[in-house]
Amino acid sequence: MTNIVESAPATKALFLDRDGVINVDHGYVGTYADFEYINGIFDVIKQFQLKGYQPVIVTNQSGIARGFYTETEFQSLMERVQKDFTAHNINNIPVYFCPHHTQGSISRYAISCECRKPAPGMLLKAAKDLNIDLCNSILIGDSWRDIQAADAAGLKQSIFLSKEVVTPEQAEGLSEGHKINIVTSLSEISPP
């Protein structure tokens, strides 16, 4: 006799960079007092949730490696941020962060790793932990390293929130099937 175990279907995700997408990037934002939401972020997340996307934050936090704030302070900040999401009727958003940077001043974090974007480590870990279908997921990022991480993880679509022009060299560095939408404002973003 054979047991057939059916697994739950994989979920599509909306991967979100933090600084520059969710909040204004003032540089090493480690306290709630410095956390300023970008206009429209709550609406964008809600639109994607209504279309079945699980929002997931994937963020490089080299401020930890540089000693500007601790992991505990970062986690406390993100708990406050989650309360704001909840107040806007947004479900719990898992947060994956990389505290590493090779030029960090805190030795245990001053390492090369597989989680710091443009490496895909955070996205791959989230996919494993949350049963995410990477091929049907989307990432919103404001740095080219976000787009590179999405491509390396196997995503087929990214949204580049930037006023920068994508160079031919950058575009050629991505997988052939990777689609990039370039926007300058969150108001230009809607789910497929």
PDB file of C-alpha atoms in Angstrom:
ATOM      1  CA  MET A   1       0.000   0.000   0.000  1.00  0.00           C
ATOM      2  CA  THR A   2       1.305   3.417  -0.932  1.00  0.00           C
ATOM      3  CA  ASN A   3       0.553   6.559   0.999  1.00  0.00           C
ATOM      4  CA  ILE A   4      -0.035   9.596  -1.134  1.00  0.00           C
ATOM      5  CA  VAL A   5       0.670  12.833   0.643  1.00  0.00           C
ATOM      6  CA  GLU A   6      -0.600  15.931  -1.046  1.00  0.00           C
ATOM      7  CA  SER A   7       1.329  19.074  -0.305  1.00  0.00           C
ATOM      8  CA  ALA A   8      -0.251  22.490  -0.255  1.00  0.00           C
ATOM      9  CA  PRO A   9       0.158  24.423  -3.475  1.00  0.00           C
ATOM     10  CA  ALA A  10       3.015  26.889  -3.454  1.00  0.00           C
ATOM     11  CA  THR A  11       2.175  30.519  -2.784  1.00  0.00           C
ATOM     12  CA  LYS A  12       3.266  33.396  -4.964  1.00  0.00           C
ATOM     13  CA  ALA A  13       5.075  36.159  -3.094  1.00  0.00           C
ATOM     14  CA  LEU A  14       5.535  39.880  -3.332  1.00  0.00           C
ATOM     15  CA  PHE A  15       9.115  40.362  -2.198  1.00  0.00           C
ATOM     16  CA  LEU A  16       9.757  43.874  -0.925  1.00  0.00           C
ATOM     17  CA  ASP A  17      13.041  45.578  -0.261  1.00  0.00           C
ATOM     18  CA  ARG A  18      12.700  47.767   2.830  1.00  0.00           C
ATOM     19  CA  ASP A  19      14.745  50.980   2.599  1.00  0.00           C
ATOM     20  CA  GLY A  20      13.687  52.866  -0.513  1.00  0.00           C
ATOM     21  CA  VAL A  21      10.528  50.795  -1.107  1.00  0.00           C
ATOM     22  CA  ILE A  22       8.656  50.605   2.203  1.00  0.00           C
ATOM     23  CA  ASN A  23      10.355  53.536   3.906  1.00  0.00           C
ATOM     24  CA  VAL A  24      12.389  56.528   2.831  1.00  0.00           C
ATOM     25  CA  ASP A  25      16.059  55.555   2.750  1.00  0.00           C
ATOM     26  CA  HIS A  26      17.640  58.040   5.139  1.00  0.00           C
ATOM     27  CA  GLY A  27      20.665  55.741   5.471  1.00  0.00           C
ATOM     28  CA  TYR A  28      20.873  53.091   8.188  1.00  0.00           C
ATOM     29  CA  VAL A  29      17.330  53.449   9.497  1.00  0.00           C
ATOM     30  CA  GLY A  30      17.382  51.589  12.799  1.00  0.00           C
ATOM     31  CA  THR A  31      14.793  53.393  14.920  1.00  0.00           C
ATOM     32  CA  TYR A  32      11.079  53.976  14.540  1.00  0.00           C
ATOM     33  CA  ALA A  33      11.618  57.730  14.970  1.00  0.00           C
ATOM     34  CA  ASP A  34      13.602  57.681  11.686  1.00  0.00           C
ATOM     35  CA  PHE A  35      11.159  55.380   9.879  1.00  0.00           C
ATOM     36  CA  GLU A  36       9.131  57.320   7.301  1.00  0.00           C
ATOM     37  CA  TYR A  37       6.764  55.328   5.078  1.00  0.00           C
ATOM     38  CA  ILE A  38       6.832  55.939   1.352  1.00  0.00           C
ATOM     39  CA  ASN A  39       3.473  57.245   0.179  1.00  0.00           C
ATOM     40  CA  GLY A  40       1.364  54.456  -1.296  1.00  0.00           C
ATOM     41  CA  ILE A  41       3.144  51.430   0.183  1.00  0.00           C
ATOM     42  CA  PHE A  42       0.141  50.241   2.205  1.00  0.00           C
ATOM     43  CA  ASP A  43      -2.112  50.382  -0.876  1.00  0.00           C
ATOM     44  CA  VAL A  44       0.377  48.477  -3.043  1.00  0.00           C
ATOM     45  CA  ILE A  45       0.766  45.694  -0.493  1.00  0.00           C
ATOM     46  CA  LYS A  46      -3.017  45.403  -0.013  1.00  0.00           C
ATOM     47  CA  GLN A  47      -3.589  45.216  -3.789  1.00  0.00           C
ATOM     48  CA  PHE A  48      -1.115  42.337  -4.101  1.00  0.00           C
ATOM     49  CA  GLN A  49      -2.557  40.546  -1.069  1.00  0.00           C
ATOM     50  CA  LEU A  50      -6.008  40.702  -2.642  1.00  0.00           C
ATOM     51  CA  LYS A  51      -4.541  38.977  -5.720  1.00  0.00           C
ATOM     52  CA  GLY A  52      -3.144  36.141  -3.589  1.00  0.00           C
ATOM     53  CA  TYR A  53       0.443  37.310  -3.086  1.00  0.00           C
ATOM     54  CA  GLN A  54       2.182  36.793   0.271  1.00  0.00           C
ATOM     55  CA  PRO A  55       4.214  39.931   1.044  1.00  0.00           C
ATOM     56  CA  VAL A  56       7.751  39.176   2.281  1.00  0.00           C
ATOM     57  CA  ILE A  57      10.390  41.735   3.247  1.00  0.00           C
ATOM     58  CA  VAL A  58      13.948  40.947   2.118  1.00  0.00           C
ATOM     59  CA  THR A  59      16.417  43.592   3.240  1.00  0.00           C
ATOM     60  CA  ASN A  60      20.147  44.133   3.520  1.00  0.00           C
ATOM     61  CA  GLN A  61      20.857  45.683   6.920  1.00  0.00           C
ATOM     62  CA  SER A  62      24.567  46.455   6.958  1.00  0.00           C
ATOM     63  CA  GLY A  63      23.891  48.994   9.717  1.00  0.00           C
ATOM     64  CA  ILE A  64      24.017  45.989  12.047  1.00  0.00           C
ATOM     65  CA  ALA A  65      27.481  44.943  10.817  1.00  0.00           C
ATOM     66  CA  ARG A  66      28.637  48.562  10.992  1.00  0.00           C
ATOM     67  CA  GLY A  67      27.474  48.882  14.615  1.00  0.00           C
ATOM     68  CA  PHE A  68      24.823  51.560  13.987  1.00  0.00           C
ATOM     69  CA  TYR A  69      22.116  49.390  15.586  1.00  0.00           C
ATOM     70  CA  THR A  70      21.782  45.834  16.881  1.00  0.00           C
ATOM     71  CA  GLU A  71      19.743  42.902  15.605  1.00  0.00           C
ATOM     72  CA  THR A  72      17.479  43.328  18.639  1.00  0.00           C
ATOM     73  CA  GLU A  73      16.912  47.008  17.826  1.00  0.00           C
ATOM     74  CA  PHE A  74      16.188  46.104  14.192  1.00  0.00           C
ATOM     75  CA  GLN A  75      13.700  43.426  15.254  1.00  0.00           C
ATOM     76  CA  SER A  76      11.996  45.842  17.672  1.00  0.00           C
ATOM     77  CA  LEU A  77      11.665  48.388  14.868  1.00  0.00           C
ATOM     78  CA  MET A  78      10.137  45.793  12.560  1.00  0.00           C
ATOM     79  CA  GLU A  79       7.641  44.758  15.265  1.00  0.00           C
ATOM     80  CA  ARG A  80       6.457  48.384  15.360  1.00  0.00           C
ATOM     81  CA  VAL A  81       6.276  48.433  11.574  1.00  0.00           C
ATOM     82  CA  GLN A  82       4.195  45.228  11.643  1.00  0.00           C
ATOM     83  CA  LYS A  83       1.725  46.947  13.981  1.00  0.00           C
ATOM     84  CA  ASP A  84       1.361  49.694  11.379  1.00  0.00           C
ATOM     85  CA  PHE A  85       0.741  47.092   8.653  1.00  0.00           C
ATOM     86  CA  THR A  86      -1.887  45.432  10.841  1.00  0.00           C
ATOM     87  CA  ALA A  87      -3.556  48.807  11.435  1.00  0.00           C
ATOM     88  CA  HIS A  88      -3.847  49.109   7.632  1.00  0.00           C
ATOM     89  CA  ASN A  89      -5.466  45.644   7.333  1.00  0.00           C
ATOM     90  CA  ILE A  90      -2.316  43.996   6.005  1.00  0.00           C
ATOM     91  CA  ASN A  91      -1.610  40.437   7.147  1.00  0.00           C
ATOM     92  CA  ASN A  92       1.602  39.560   8.957  1.00  0.00           C
ATOM     93  CA  ILE A  93       4.628  40.131   6.721  1.00  0.00           C
ATOM     94  CA  PRO A  94       7.625  37.853   7.290  1.00  0.00           C
ATOM     95  CA  VAL A  95      10.941  39.717   7.432  1.00  0.00           C
ATOM     96  CA  TYR A  96      14.218  38.261   6.160  1.00  0.00           C
ATOM     97  CA  PHE A  97      17.290  40.395   6.705  1.00  0.00           C
ATOM     98  CA  CYS A  98      21.010  40.175   6.121  1.00  0.00           C
ATOM     99  CA  PRO A  99      23.072  41.748   8.932  1.00  0.00           C
ATOM    100  CA  HIS A 100      26.391  41.130   7.158  1.00  0.00           C
ATOM    101  CA  HIS A 101      28.863  43.360   5.367  1.00  0.00           C
ATOM    102  CA  THR A 102      32.491  42.588   4.645  1.00  0.00           C
ATOM    103  CA  GLN A 103      33.483  46.084   5.797  1.00  0.00           C
ATOM    104  CA  GLY A 104      31.524  45.855   9.050  1.00  0.00           C
ATOM    105  CA  SER A 105      33.062  46.856  12.369  1.00  0.00           C
ATOM    106  CA  ILE A 106      31.400  44.000  14.316  1.00  0.00           C
ATOM    107  CA  SER A 107      33.541  40.957  13.550  1.00  0.00           C
ATOM    108  CA  ARG A 108      30.786  38.299  13.656  1.00  0.00           C
ATOM    109  CA  TYR A 109      28.925  40.210  10.933  1.00  0.00           C
ATOM    110  CA  ALA A 110      31.962  41.323   8.898  1.00  0.00           C
ATOM    111  CA  ILE A 111      31.764  38.344   6.571  1.00  0.00           C
ATOM    112  CA  SER A 112      30.917  37.440   3.017  1.00  0.00           C
ATOM    113  CA  CYS A 113      27.621  35.528   2.889  1.00  0.00           C
ATOM    114  CA  GLU A 114      24.968  34.114   0.591  1.00  0.00           C
ATOM    115  CA  CYS A 115      22.130  36.210   2.032  1.00  0.00           C
ATOM    116  CA  ARG A 116      23.317  39.727   1.157  1.00  0.00           C
ATOM    117  CA  LYS A 117      21.700  40.877  -2.076  1.00  0.00           C
ATOM    118  CA  PRO A 118      22.589  40.546  -4.958  1.00  0.00           C
ATOM    119  CA  ALA A 119      22.957  36.950  -3.690  1.00  0.00           C
ATOM    120  CA  PRO A 120      19.579  35.175  -3.607  1.00  0.00           C
ATOM    121  CA  GLY A 121      19.906  33.633  -0.134  1.00  0.00           C
ATOM    122  CA  MET A 122      17.083  35.531   1.601  1.00  0.00           C
ATOM    123  CA  LEU A 123      14.627  34.833  -1.211  1.00  0.00           C
ATOM    124  CA  LEU A 124      15.583  31.147  -1.339  1.00  0.00           C
ATOM    125  CA  LYS A 125      15.220  30.784   2.443  1.00  0.00           C
ATOM    126  CA  ALA A 126      11.815  32.482   2.352  1.00  0.00           C
ATOM    127  CA  ALA A 127      10.746  30.199  -0.505  1.00  0.00           C
ATOM    128  CA  LYS A 128      11.701  27.128   1.521  1.00  0.00           C
ATOM    129  CA  ASP A 129      10.206  28.378   4.797  1.00  0.00           C
ATOM    130  CA  LEU A 130       6.952  29.681   3.311  1.00  0.00           C
ATOM    131  CA  ASN A 131       6.396  27.298   0.359  1.00  0.00           C
ATOM    132  CA  ILE A 132       6.757  30.076  -2.212  1.00  0.00           C
ATOM    133  CA  ASP A 133       6.526  29.601  -5.960  1.00  0.00           C
ATOM    134  CA  LEU A 134       9.472  31.735  -7.048  1.00  0.00           C
ATOM    135  CA  CYS A 135       8.645  31.617 -10.772  1.00  0.00           C
ATOM    136  CA  ASN A 136       5.299  33.318 -10.167  1.00  0.00           C
ATOM    137  CA  SER A 137       6.547  35.766  -7.555  1.00  0.00           C
ATOM    138  CA  ILE A 138       7.494  39.420  -8.003  1.00  0.00           C
ATOM    139  CA  LEU A 139      10.072  41.627  -6.306  1.00  0.00           C
ATOM    140  CA  ILE A 140       9.929  45.394  -5.832  1.00  0.00           C
ATOM    141  CA  GLY A 141      13.360  46.911  -5.300  1.00  0.00           C
ATOM    142  CA  ASP A 142      15.030  50.283  -5.606  1.00  0.00           C
ATOM    143  CA  SER A 143      18.580  49.020  -6.164  1.00  0.00           C
ATOM    144  CA  TRP A 144      19.925  46.983  -9.051  1.00  0.00           C
ATOM    145  CA  ARG A 145      21.232  44.413  -6.530  1.00  0.00           C
ATOM    146  CA  ASP A 146      17.556  43.733  -5.619  1.00  0.00           C
ATOM    147  CA  ILE A 147      16.798  42.936  -9.248  1.00  0.00           C
ATOM    148  CA  GLN A 148      19.897  40.727  -9.510  1.00  0.00           C
ATOM    149  CA  ALA A 149      18.844  38.791  -6.390  1.00  0.00           C
ATOM    150  CA  ALA A 150      15.363  38.251  -7.805  1.00  0.00           C
ATOM    151  CA  ASP A 151      16.797  36.968 -11.072  1.00  0.00           C
ATOM    152  CA  ALA A 152      19.305  34.699  -9.292  1.00  0.00           C
ATOM    153  CA  ALA A 153      16.481  33.225  -7.194  1.00  0.00           C
ATOM    154  CA  GLY A 154      14.489  32.354 -10.325  1.00  0.00           C
ATOM    155  CA  LEU A 155      11.857  35.086 -10.302  1.00  0.00           C
ATOM    156  CA  LYS A 156      10.611  35.980 -13.767  1.00  0.00           C
ATOM    157  CA  GLN A 157       9.481  39.510 -12.947  1.00  0.00           C
ATOM    158  CA  SER A 158      10.826  42.466 -10.977  1.00  0.00           C
ATOM    159  CA  ILE A 159       9.723  46.031 -10.472  1.00  0.00           C
ATOM    160  CA  PHE A 160      12.590  48.515 -10.371  1.00  0.00           C
ATOM    161  CA  LEU A 161      11.498  51.562  -8.361  1.00  0.00           C
ATOM    162  CA  SER A 162      14.086  54.045  -9.559  1.00  0.00           C
ATOM    163  CA  LYS A 163      14.776  57.124 -11.597  1.00  0.00           C
ATOM    164  CA  GLU A 164      17.932  55.428 -12.907  1.00  0.00           C
ATOM    165  CA  VAL A 165      18.130  54.109 -16.433  1.00  0.00           C
ATOM    166  CA  VAL A 166      18.880  50.418 -16.815  1.00  0.00           C
ATOM    167  CA  THR A 167      22.028  50.067 -18.879  1.00  0.00           C
ATOM    168  CA  PRO A 168      22.330  47.469 -21.657  1.00  0.00           C
ATOM    169  CA  GLU A 169      25.052  45.769 -19.587  1.00  0.00           C
ATOM    170  CA  GLN A 170      22.702  45.461 -16.604  1.00  0.00           C
ATOM    171  CA  ALA A 171      19.873  44.093 -18.734  1.00  0.00           C
ATOM    172  CA  GLU A 172      22.201  41.610 -20.460  1.00  0.00           C
ATOM    173  CA  GLY A 173      23.304  40.306 -17.045  1.00  0.00           C
ATOM    174  CA  LEU A 174      19.809  38.997 -16.310  1.00  0.00           C
ATOM    175  CA  SER A 175      18.215  35.749 -17.440  1.00  0.00           C
ATOM    176  CA  GLU A 176      16.573  35.960 -20.839  1.00  0.00           C
ATOM    177  CA  GLY A 177      13.035  35.526 -19.501  1.00  0.00           C
ATOM    178  CA  HIS A 178      13.317  38.028 -16.647  1.00  0.00           C
ATOM    179  CA  LYS A 179      10.921  40.943 -17.151  1.00  0.00           C
ATOM    180  CA  ILE A 180      11.668  44.303 -15.502  1.00  0.00           C
ATOM    181  CA  ASN A 181       9.086  47.030 -15.072  1.00  0.00           C
ATOM    182  CA  ILE A 182      10.713  50.357 -14.312  1.00  0.00           C
ATOM    183  CA  VAL A 183       8.643  52.804 -12.268  1.00  0.00           C
ATOM    184  CA  THR A 184       9.440  56.040 -10.475  1.00  0.00           C
ATOM    185  CA  SER A 185       6.554  55.917  -7.985  1.00  0.00           C
ATOM    186  CA  LEU A 186       4.603  53.294  -6.064  1.00  0.00           C
ATOM    187  CA  SER A 187       1.434  54.711  -7.631  1.00  0.00           C
ATOM    188  CA  GLU A 188       2.548  53.163 -10.952  1.00  0.00           C
ATOM    189  CA  ILE A 189       2.521  49.623  -9.521  1.00  0.00           C
ATOM    190  CA  SER A 190      -0.385  47.196  -9.679  1.00  0.00           C
ATOM    191  CA  PRO A 191      -0.553  43.398  -9.544  1.00  0.00           C
ATOM    192  CA  PRO A 192      -0.578  41.487 -12.822  1.00  0.00           C
TER     193      PRO A 192
END
